[in-house]
Coordinates of N, CA and C in Angstrom, one line a residue:
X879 N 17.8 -12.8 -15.0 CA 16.8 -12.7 -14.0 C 16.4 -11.3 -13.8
X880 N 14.9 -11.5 -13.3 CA 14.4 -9.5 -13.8 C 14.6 -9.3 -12.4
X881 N 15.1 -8.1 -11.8 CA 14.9 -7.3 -10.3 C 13.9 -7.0 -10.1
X882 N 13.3 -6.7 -8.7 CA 12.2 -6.4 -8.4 C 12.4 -4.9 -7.2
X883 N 11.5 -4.0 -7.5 CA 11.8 -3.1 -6.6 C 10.4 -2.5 -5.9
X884 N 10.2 -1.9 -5.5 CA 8.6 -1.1 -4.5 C 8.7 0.1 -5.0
X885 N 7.4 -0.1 -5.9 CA 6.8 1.6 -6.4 C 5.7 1.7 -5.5
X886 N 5.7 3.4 -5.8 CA 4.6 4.2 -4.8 C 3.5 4.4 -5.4
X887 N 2.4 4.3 -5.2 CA 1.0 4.6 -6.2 C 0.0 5.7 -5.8
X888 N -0.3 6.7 -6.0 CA -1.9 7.2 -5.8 C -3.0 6.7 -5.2
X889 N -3.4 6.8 -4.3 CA -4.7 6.1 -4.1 C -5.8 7.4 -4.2
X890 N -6.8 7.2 -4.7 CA -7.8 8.4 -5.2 C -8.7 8.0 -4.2
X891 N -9.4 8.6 -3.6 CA -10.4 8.9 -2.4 C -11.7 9.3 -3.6
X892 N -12.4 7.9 -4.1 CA -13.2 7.6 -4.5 C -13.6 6.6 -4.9
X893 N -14.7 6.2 -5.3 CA -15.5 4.7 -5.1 C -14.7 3.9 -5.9
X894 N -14.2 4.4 -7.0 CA -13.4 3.4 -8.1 C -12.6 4.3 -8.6
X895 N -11.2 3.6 -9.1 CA -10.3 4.5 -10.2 C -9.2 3.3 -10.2
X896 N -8.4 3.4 -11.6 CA -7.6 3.0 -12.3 C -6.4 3.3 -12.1
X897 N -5.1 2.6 -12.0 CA -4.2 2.7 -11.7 C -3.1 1.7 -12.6
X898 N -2.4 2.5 -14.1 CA -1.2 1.7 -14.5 C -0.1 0.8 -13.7
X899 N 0.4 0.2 -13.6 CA 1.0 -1.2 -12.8 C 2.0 -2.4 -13.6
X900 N 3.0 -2.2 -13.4 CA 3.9 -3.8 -14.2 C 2.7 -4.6 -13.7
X901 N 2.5 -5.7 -15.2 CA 1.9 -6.9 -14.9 C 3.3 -7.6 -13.6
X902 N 1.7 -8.3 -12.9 CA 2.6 -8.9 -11.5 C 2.8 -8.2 -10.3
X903 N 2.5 -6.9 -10.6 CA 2.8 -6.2 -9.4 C 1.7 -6.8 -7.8
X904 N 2.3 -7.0 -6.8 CA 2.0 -6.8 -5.8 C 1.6 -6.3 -4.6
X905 N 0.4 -5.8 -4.3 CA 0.9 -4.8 -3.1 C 0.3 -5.2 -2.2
X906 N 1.8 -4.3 -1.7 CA 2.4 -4.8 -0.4 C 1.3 -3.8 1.0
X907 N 1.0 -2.7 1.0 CA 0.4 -1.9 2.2 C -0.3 -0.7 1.2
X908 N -1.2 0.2 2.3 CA -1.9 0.9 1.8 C -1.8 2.1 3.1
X909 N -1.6 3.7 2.8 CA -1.1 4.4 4.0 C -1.8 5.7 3.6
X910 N -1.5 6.3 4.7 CA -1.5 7.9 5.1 C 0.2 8.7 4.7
X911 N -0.1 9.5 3.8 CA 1.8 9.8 4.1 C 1.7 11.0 3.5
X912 N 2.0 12.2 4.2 CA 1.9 13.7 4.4 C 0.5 14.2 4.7
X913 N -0.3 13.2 4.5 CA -2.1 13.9 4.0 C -2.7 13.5 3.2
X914 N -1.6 12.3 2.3 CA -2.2 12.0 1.2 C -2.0 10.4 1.2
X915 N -3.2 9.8 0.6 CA -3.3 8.0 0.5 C -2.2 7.8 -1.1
X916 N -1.3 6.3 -0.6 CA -0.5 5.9 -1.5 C -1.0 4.4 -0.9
X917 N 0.0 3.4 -2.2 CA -0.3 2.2 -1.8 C 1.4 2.1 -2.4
X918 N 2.0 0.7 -2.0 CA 2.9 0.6 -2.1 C 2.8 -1.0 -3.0
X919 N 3.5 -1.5 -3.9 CA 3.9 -2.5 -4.5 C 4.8 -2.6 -5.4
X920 N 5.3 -4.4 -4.8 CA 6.9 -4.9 -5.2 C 6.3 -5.2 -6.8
X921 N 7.3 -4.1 -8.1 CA 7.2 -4.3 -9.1 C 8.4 -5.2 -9.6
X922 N 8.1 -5.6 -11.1 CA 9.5 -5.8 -11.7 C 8.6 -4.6 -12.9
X923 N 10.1 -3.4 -12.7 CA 9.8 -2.2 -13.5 C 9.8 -2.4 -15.1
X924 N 11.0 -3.9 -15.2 CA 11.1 -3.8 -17.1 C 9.7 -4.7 -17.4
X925 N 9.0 -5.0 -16.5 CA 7.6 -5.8 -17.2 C 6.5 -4.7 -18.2
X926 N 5.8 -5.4 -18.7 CA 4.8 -4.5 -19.5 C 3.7 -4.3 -18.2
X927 N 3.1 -2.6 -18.8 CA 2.3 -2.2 -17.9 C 0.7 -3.0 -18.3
X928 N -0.2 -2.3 -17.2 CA -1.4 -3.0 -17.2 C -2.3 -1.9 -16.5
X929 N -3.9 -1.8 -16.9 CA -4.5 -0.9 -16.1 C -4.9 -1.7 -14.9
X930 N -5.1 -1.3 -13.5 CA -5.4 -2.4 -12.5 C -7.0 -1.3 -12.1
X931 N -8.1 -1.8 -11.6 CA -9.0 -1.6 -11.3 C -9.1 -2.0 -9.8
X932 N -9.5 -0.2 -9.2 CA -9.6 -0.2 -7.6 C -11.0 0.2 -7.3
X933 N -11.2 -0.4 -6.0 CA -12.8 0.0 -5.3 C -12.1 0.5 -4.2
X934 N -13.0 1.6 -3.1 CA -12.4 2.0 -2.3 C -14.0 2.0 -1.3
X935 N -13.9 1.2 -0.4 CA -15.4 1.4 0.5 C -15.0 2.2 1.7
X936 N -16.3 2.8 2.6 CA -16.0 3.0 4.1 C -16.5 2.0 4.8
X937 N -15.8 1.8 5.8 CA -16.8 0.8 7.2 C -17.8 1.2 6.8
X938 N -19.0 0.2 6.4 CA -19.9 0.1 6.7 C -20.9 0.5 5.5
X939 N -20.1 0.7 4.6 CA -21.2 1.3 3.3 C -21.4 -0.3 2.5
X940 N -22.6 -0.1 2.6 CA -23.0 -1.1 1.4 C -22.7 -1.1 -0.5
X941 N -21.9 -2.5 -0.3 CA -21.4 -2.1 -2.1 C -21.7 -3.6 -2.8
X942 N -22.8 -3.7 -3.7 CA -22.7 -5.0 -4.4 C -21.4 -5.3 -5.5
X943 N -20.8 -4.2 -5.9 CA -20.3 -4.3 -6.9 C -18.4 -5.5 -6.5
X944 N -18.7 -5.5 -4.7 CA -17.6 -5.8 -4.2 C -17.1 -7.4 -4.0
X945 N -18.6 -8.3 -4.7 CA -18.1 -9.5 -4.6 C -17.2 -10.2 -4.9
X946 N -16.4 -9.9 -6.2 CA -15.6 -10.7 -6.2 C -14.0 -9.8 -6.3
X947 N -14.3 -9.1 -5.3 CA -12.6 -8.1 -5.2 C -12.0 -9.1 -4.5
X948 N -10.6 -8.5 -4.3 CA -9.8 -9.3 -3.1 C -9.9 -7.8 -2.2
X949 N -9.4 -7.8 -1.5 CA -9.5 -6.9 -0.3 C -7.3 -6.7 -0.5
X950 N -7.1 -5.4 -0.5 CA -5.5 -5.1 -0.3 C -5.2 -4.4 0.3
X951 N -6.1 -3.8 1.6 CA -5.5 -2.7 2.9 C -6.9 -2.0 3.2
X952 N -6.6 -1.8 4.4 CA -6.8 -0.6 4.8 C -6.5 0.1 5.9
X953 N -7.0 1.3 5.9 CA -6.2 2.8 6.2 C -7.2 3.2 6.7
X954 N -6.5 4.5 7.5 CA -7.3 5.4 8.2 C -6.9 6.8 7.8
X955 N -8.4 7.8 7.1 CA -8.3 8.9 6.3 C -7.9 10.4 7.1
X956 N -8.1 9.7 8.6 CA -7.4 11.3 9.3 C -6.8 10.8 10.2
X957 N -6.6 11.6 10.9 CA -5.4 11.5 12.5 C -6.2 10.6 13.6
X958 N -7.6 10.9 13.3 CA -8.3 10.6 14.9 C -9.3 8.9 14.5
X959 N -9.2 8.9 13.2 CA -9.5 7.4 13.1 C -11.0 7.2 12.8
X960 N -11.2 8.1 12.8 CA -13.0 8.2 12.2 C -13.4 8.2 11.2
X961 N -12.3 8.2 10.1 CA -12.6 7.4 8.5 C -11.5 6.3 8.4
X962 N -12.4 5.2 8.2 CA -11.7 4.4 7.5 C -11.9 3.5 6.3
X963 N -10.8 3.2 5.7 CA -11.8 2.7 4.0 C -10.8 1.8 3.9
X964 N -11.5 0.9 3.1 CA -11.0 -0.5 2.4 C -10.5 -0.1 1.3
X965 N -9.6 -0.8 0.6 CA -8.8 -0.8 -0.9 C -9.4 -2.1 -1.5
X966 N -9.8 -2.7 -2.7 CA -10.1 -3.7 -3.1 C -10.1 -3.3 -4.9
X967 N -9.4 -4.8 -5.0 CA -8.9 -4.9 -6.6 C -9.5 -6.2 -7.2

């Protein structure tokens, strides 16, 4: 039976970017942590990797390209709450 553990990921503070991933990975939340956006997901580490494809919107910006995402968090980009953005894969 394979174990499963929680890796930490980059999140890029831009419209789209790529992110290697065990096939299967899950994620679990999307945060603020020192200053900098991560996402968090339950892997199994011995699986083969995969490139995963991210969109990243703000409240309120118009994006056609977002119809058929799922939606996986979101976060708020400073202290006082006046950016906030969607994660979508």
């Amino acid at each position: 039976m394979d174990k499963l553990t929680v890796f930490k990921y980059p999140v890029y503070v831009s419209d789209s970017f790529h992110v290697s991933m065990p096939v299967g990975a899950k994620i679990l939340d999307v945060k603020m942590q020192r200053g900098e956006t991560f996402m968090w997901a339950l892997v199994n580490p011995s699986a083969p990797t995969m490139v995963r494809n991210f969109k990243l919107c703000g409240t309120g910006h118009l994006r056609e390209d977002l119809i058929n995402c799922e939606h996986v968090g979101t976060f708020f980009a400073n202290k006082d709450g006046s950016l906030v953005f969607h994660l979508f894969v």
